[in-house]
mmCIF file of C-alpha atoms in Angstrom:
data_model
loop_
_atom_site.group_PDB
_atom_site.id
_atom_site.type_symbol
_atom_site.label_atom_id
_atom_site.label_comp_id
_atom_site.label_asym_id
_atom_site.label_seq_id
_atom_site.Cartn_x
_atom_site.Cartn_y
_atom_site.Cartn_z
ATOM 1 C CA UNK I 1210 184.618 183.212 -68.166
ATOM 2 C CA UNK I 1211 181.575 181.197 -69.031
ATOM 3 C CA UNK I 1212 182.159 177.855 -69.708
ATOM 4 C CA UNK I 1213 181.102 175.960 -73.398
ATOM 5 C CA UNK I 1214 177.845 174.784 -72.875
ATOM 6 C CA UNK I 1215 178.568 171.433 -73.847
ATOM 7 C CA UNK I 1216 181.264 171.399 -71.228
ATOM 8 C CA UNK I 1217 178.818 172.868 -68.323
ATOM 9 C CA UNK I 1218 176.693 170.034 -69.258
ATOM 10 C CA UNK I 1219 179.104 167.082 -69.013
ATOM 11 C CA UNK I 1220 180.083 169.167 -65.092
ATOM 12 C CA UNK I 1221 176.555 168.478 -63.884
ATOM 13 C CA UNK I 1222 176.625 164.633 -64.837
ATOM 14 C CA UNK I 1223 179.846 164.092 -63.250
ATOM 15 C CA UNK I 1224 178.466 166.000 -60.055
ATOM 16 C CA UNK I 1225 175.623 164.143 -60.627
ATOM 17 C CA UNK I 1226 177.690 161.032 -60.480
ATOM 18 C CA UNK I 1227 179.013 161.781 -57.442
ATOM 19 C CA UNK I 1228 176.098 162.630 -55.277
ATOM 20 C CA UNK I 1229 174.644 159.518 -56.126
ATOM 21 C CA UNK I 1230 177.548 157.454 -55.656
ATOM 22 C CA UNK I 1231 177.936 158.987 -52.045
ATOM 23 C CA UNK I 1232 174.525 158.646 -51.480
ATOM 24 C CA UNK I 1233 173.544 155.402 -52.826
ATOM 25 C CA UNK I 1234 176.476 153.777 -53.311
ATOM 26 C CA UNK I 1235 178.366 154.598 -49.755
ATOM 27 C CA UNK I 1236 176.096 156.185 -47.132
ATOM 28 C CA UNK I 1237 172.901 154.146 -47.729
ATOM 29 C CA UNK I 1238 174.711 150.133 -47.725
ATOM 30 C CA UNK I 1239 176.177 151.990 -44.484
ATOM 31 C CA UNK I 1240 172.997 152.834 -43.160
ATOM 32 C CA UNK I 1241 171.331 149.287 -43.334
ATOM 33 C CA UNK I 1242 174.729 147.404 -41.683
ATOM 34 C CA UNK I 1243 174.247 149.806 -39.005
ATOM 35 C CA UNK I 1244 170.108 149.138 -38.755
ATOM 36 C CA UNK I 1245 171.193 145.436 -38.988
ATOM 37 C CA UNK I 1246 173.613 145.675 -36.031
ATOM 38 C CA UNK I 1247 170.537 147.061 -33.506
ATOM 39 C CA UNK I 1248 169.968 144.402 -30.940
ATOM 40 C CA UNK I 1249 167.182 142.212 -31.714
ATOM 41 C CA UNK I 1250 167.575 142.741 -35.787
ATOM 42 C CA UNK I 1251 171.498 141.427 -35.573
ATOM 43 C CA UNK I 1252 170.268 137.780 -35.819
ATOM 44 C CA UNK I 1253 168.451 138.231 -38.460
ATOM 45 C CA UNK I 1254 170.927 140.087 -40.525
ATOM 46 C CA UNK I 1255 173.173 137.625 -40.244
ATOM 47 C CA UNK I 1256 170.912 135.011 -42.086
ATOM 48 C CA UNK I 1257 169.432 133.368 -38.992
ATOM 49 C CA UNK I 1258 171.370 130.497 -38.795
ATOM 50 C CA UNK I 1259 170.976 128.072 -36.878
ATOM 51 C CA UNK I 1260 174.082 125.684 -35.764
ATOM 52 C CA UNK I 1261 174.473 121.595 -34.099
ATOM 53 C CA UNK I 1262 177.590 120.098 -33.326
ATOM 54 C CA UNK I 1263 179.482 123.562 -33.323
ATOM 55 C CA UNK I 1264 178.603 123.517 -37.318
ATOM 56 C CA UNK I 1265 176.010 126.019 -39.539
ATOM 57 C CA UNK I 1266 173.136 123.526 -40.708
ATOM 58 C CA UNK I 1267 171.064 125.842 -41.979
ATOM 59 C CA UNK I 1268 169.086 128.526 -41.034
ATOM 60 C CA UNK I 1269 165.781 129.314 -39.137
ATOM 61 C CA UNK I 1270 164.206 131.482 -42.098
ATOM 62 C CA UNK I 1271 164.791 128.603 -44.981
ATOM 63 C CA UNK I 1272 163.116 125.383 -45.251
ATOM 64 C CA UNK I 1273 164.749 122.145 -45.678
ATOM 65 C CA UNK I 1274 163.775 118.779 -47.111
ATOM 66 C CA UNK I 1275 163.907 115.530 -44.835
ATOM 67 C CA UNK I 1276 163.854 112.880 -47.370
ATOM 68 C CA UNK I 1277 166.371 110.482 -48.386
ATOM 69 C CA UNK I 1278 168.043 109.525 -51.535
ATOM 70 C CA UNK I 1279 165.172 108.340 -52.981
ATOM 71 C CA UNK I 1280 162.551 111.177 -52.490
ATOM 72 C CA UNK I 1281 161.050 109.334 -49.671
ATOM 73 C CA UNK I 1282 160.187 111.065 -46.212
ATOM 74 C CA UNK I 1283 162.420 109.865 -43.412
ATOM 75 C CA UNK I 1284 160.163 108.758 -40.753
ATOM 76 C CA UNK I 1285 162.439 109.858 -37.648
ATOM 77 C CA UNK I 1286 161.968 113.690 -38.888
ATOM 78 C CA UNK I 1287 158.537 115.705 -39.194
ATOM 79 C CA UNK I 1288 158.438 116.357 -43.059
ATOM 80 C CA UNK I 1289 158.593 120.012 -44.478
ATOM 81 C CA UNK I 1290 155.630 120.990 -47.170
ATOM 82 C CA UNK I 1291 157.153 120.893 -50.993
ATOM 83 C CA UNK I 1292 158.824 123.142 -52.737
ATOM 84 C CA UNK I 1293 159.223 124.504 -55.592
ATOM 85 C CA UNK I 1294 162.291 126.563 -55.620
ATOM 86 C CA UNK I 1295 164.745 124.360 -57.808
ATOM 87 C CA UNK I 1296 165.265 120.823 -56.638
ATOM 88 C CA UNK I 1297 163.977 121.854 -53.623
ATOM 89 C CA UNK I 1298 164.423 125.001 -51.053
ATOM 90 C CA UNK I 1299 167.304 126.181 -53.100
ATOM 91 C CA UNK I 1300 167.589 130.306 -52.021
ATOM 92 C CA UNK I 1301 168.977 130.908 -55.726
ATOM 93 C CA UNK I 1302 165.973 129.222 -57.346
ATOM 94 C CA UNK I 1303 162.892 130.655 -54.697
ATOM 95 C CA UNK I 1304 159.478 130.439 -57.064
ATOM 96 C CA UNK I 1305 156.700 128.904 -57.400
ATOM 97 C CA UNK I 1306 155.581 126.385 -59.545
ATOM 98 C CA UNK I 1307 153.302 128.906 -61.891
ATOM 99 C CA UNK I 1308 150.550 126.147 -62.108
ATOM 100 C CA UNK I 1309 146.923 126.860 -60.716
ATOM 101 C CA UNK I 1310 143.836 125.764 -60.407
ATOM 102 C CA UNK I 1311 143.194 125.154 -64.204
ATOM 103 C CA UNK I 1312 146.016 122.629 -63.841
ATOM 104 C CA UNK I 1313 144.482 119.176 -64.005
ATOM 105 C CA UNK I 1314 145.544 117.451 -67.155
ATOM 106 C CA UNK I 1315 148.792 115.817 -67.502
ATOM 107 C CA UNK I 1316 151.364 116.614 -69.786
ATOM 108 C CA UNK I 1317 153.906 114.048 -71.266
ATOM 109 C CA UNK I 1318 156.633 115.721 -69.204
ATOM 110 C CA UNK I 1319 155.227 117.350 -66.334
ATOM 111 C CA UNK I 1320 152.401 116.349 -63.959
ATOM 112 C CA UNK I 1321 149.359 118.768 -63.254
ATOM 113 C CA UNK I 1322 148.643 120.328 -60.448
ATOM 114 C CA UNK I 1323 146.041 118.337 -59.298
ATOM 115 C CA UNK I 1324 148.108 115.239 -60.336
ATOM 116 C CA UNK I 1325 151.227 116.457 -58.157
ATOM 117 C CA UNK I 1326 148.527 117.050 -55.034
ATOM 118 C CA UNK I 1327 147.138 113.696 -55.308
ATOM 119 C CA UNK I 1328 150.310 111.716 -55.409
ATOM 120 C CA UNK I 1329 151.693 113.942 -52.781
ATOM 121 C CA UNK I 1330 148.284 113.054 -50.405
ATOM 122 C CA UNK I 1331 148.969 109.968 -51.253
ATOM 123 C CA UNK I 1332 152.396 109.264 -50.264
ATOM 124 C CA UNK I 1333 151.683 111.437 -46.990
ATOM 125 C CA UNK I 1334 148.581 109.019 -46.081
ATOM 126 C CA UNK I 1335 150.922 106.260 -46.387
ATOM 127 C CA UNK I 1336 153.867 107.666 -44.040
ATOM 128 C CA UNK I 1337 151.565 108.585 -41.518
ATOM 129 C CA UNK I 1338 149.159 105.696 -41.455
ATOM 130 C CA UNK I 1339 146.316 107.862 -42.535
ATOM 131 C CA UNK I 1340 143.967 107.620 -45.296
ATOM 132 C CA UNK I 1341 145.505 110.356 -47.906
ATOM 133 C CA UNK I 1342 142.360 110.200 -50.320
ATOM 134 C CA UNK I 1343 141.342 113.850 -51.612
ATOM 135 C CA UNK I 1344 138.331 114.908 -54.072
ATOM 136 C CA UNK I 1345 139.187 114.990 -57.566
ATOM 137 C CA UNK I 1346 142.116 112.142 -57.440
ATOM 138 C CA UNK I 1347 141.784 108.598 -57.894
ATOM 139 C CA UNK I 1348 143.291 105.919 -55.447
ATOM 140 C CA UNK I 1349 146.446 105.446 -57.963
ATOM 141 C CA UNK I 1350 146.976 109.020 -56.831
ATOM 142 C CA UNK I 1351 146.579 110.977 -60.237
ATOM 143 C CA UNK I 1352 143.560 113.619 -61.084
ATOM 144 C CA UNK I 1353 140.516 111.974 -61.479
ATOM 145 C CA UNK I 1354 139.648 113.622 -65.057
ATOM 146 C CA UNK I 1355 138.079 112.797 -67.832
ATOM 147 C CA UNK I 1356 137.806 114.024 -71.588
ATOM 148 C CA UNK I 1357 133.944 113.742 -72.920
ATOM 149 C CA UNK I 1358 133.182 113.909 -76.031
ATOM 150 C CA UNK I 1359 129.946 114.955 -76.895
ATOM 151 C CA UNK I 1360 127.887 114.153 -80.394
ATOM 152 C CA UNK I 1361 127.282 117.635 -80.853
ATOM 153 C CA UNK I 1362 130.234 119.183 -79.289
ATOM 154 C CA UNK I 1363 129.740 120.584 -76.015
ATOM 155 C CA UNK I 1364 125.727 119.390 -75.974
ATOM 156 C CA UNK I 1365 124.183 115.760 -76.754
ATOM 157 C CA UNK I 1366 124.704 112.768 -75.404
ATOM 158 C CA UNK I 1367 128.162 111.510 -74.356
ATOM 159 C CA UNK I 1368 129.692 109.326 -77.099
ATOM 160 C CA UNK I 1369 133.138 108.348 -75.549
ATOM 161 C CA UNK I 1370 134.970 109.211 -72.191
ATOM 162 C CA UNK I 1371 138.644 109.230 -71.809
ATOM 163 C CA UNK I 1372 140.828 109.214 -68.206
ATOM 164 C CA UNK I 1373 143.237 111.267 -69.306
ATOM 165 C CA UNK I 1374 145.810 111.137 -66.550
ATOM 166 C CA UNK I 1375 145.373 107.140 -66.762
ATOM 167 C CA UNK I 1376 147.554 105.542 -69.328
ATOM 168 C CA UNK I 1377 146.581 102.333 -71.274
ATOM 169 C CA UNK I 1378 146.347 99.346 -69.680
ATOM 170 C CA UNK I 1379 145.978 100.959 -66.316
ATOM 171 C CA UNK I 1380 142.076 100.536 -65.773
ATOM 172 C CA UNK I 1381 140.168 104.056 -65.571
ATOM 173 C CA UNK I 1382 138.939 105.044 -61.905
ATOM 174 C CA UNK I 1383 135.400 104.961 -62.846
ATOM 175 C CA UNK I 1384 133.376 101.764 -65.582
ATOM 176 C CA UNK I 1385 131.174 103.971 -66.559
ATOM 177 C CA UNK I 1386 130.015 107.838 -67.745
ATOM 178 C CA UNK I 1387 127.296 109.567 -69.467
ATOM 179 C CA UNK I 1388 126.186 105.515 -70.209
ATOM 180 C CA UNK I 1389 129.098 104.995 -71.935
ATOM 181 C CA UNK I 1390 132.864 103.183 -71.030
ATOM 182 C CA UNK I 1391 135.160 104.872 -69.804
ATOM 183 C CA UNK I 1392 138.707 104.207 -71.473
ATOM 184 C CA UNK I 1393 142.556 104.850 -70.212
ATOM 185 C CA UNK I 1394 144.215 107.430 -72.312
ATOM 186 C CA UNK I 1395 146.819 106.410 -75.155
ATOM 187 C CA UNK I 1396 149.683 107.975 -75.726
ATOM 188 C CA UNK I 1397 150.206 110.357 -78.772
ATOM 189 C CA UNK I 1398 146.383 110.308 -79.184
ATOM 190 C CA UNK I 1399 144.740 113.676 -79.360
ATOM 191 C CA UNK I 1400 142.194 114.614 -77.128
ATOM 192 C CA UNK I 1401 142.053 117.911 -77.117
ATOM 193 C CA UNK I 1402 138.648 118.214 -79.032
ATOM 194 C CA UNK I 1403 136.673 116.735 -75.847
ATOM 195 C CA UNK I 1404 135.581 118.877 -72.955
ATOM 196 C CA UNK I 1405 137.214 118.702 -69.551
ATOM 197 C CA UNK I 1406 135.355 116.893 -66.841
ATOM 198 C CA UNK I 1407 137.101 116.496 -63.146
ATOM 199 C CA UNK I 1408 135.056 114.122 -60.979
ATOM 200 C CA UNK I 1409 134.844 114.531 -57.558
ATOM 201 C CA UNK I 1410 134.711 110.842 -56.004
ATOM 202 C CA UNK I 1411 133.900 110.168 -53.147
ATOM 203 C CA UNK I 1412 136.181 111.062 -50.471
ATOM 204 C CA UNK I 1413 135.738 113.920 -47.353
ATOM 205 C CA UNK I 1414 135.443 116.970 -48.353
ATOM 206 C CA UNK I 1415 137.761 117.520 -44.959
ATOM 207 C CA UNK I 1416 140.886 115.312 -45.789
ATOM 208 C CA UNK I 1417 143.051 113.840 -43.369
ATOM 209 C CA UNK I 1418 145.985 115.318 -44.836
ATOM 210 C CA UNK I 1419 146.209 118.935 -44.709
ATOM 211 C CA UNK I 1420 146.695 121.277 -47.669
ATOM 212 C CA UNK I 1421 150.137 122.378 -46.734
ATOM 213 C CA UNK I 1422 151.535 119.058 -46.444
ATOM 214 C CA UNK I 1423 150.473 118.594 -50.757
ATOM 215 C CA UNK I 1424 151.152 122.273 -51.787
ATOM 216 C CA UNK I 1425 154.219 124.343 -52.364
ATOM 217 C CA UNK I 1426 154.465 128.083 -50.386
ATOM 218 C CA UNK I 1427 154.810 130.821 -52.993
ATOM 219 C CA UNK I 1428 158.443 131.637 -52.266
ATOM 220 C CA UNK I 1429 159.378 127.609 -51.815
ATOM 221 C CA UNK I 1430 161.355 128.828 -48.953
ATOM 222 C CA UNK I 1431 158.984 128.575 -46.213
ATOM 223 C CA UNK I 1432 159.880 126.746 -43.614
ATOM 224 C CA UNK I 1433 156.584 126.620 -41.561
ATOM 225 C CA UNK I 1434 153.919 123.810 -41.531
ATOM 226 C CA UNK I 1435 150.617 124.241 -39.971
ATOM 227 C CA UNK I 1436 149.807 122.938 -36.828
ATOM 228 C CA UNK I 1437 147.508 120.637 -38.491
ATOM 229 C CA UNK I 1438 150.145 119.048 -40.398
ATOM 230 C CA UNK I 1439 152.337 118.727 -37.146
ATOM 231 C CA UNK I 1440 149.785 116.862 -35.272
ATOM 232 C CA UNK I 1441 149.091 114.375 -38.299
ATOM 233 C CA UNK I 1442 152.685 113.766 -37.990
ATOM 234 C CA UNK I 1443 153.136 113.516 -34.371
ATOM 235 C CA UNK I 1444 151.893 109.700 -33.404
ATOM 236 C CA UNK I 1445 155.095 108.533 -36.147
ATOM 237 C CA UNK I 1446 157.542 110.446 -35.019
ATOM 238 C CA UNK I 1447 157.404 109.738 -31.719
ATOM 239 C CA UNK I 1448 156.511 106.001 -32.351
ATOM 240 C CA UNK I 1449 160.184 106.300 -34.399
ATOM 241 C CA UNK I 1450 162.286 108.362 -31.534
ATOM 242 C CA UNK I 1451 160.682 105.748 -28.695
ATOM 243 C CA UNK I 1452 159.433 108.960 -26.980
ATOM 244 C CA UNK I 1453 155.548 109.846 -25.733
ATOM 245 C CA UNK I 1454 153.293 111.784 -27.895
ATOM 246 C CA UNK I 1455 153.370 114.212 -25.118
ATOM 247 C CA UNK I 1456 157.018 114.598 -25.003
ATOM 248 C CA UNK I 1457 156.865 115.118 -28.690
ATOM 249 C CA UNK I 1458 153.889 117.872 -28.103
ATOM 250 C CA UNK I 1459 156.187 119.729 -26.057
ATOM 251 C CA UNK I 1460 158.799 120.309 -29.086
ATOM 252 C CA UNK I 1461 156.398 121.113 -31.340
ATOM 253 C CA UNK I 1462 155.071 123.581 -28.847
ATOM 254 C CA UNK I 1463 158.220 125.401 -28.070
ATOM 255 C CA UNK I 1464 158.876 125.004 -31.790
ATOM 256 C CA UNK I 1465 155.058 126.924 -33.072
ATOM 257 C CA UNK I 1466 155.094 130.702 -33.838
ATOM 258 C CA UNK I 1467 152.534 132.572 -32.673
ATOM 259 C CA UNK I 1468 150.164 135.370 -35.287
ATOM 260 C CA UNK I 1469 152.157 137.936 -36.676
ATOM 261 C CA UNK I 1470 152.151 141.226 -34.866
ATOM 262 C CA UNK I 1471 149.059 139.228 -32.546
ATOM 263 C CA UNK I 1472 146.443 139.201 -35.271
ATOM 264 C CA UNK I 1473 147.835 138.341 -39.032
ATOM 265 C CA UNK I 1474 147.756 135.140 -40.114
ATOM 266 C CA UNK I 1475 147.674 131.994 -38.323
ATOM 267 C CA UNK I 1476 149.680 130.193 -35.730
ATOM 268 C CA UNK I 1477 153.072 127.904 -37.603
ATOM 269 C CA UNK I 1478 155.108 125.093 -36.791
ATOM 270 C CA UNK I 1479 159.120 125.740 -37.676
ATOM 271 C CA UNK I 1480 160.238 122.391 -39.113
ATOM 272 C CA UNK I 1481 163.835 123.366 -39.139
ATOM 273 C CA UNK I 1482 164.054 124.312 -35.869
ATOM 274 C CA UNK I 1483 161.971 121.255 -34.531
ATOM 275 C CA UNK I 1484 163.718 118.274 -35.816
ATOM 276 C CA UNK I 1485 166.944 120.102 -34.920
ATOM 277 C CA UNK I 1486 165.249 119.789 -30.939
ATOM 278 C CA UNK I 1487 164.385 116.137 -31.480
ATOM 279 C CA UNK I 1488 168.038 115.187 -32.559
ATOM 280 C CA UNK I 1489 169.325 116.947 -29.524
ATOM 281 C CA UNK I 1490 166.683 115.565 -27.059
ATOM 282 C CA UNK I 1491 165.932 112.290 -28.830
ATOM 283 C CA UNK I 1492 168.826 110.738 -30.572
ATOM 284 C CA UNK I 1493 168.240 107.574 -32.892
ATOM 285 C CA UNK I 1494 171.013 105.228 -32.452
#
């Protein structure tokens, strides 16, 4: 007897239903436990974590921030790059910060781009003993932009000049430009009409403090710096731990993945895994 069409129909959804429930919801989850229990994969599958003092504290593939309470870098530790995954390397919260290079005007509530750099080079320089200046940011540490107005709009001479990321009474980085003052912004006032101007300065166009250490990764998860970074960090932490430089070297060496599959990329320093060497092989009391 054939069967209603309508009933045929609802037959092929349920059979439907099941394939794909077999296939997709049983056989496949089963297939990628068992790829995750091959040896050399198993680690990973787990989560990588890494353990001290018989505890988890965290894990190999996730970043972590050495800072204290305040926000400030603790000086025993080499520092992680920032993130911008919630308050910081938070695996529910992995993004990035959506700002780019257009970013260099402050808001009322949220720093540019360029602003967050320059503070960040700044702070860096300090920890490290280094000079943290960078082009486009003034020695306060904020993006060293102006607004210019112009008496015919984008053309003619300049008629004011306004450092926006300063605020009133802080002085502006630079006297003078285009012949004219240059004034601190106020508050509430719009500037919006006036053309955008960063100004380089005068610092190296190589800066002392790498781009890493001042920008966020794209995931805010990474836990990587550059060798770079390391060795900018080096001379403090092993001033701090009472160790040699070349005891230090040796940790970051054992510590520093190599290219990826021998050719992508470049060579990375695993800050998780490194300060969790130092507090094993030099303890601060």
């Amino acid at each position: 007897m054939r069967l209603p069409n309508w009933l045929g129909q609802h037959l092929a959804a349920f059979r439907a239903v099941l394939v794909f429930t077999v296939v997709l919801g049983i056989a496949y989850p089963l297939l990628l436990v068992g790829i995750g229990l091959i040896p050399g994969l198993h680690h990973k599958a787990k989560g990588s974590l890494v353990s001290a003092g018989g505890k988890n504290v965290g894990s190999s593939l996730i970043g972590q921030s050495f800072v204290d309470a305040d926000g400030r870098g603790i000086p025993r530790y080499f520092q992680s790059r920032p993130s911008a995954a919630g308050d910081g390397y938070d695996p529910t919260a992995s993004s990035a910060s959506n700002l780019g290079p257009e970013s260099i005007e402050d808001m009322p509530d949220m720093p540019s781009l360029l602003t967050q750099v320059c503070t960040r080079s700044r702070e860096i320089g300090a920890l490290n003993g280094v000079d943290g200046a960078r082009p486009f940011c003034t020695r306060s540490g904020v993006g060293a932009v102006l607004r210019v107005f112009r008496r015919d709009g984008l053309t003619g001479p300049v008629t004011r000049a306004v450092s926006v990321n300063q605020v009133a009474p802080e002085p502006p980085f630079i006297a003078t430009y285009g012949g004219v003052a240059v004034e601190s912004a106020v508050p509430g006032e719009d500037y919006s009409k006036a053309v955008l101007v960063p100004i380089r300065g005068d610092a190296p166009s190589a800066p002392a403090v790498p781009s890493d250490a001042v920008t966020a990764s794209g995931s805010g998860l990474d836990p990587h710096i550059t060798p770079a970074y390391a060795q900018l960090q080096l001379p403090r932490v092993a001033r701090v731990r009472g160790a040699t430089q070349a005891a230090i070297q040796r940790l970051v060496d054992d510590n520093t993945d190599g290219r990826s599959v021998g050719f992508m990329g470049q060579k990375r320093v695993n800050v998780v895994l490194l300060n969790l060497a130092l507090d094993q092989e030099f303890p601060v009391r």
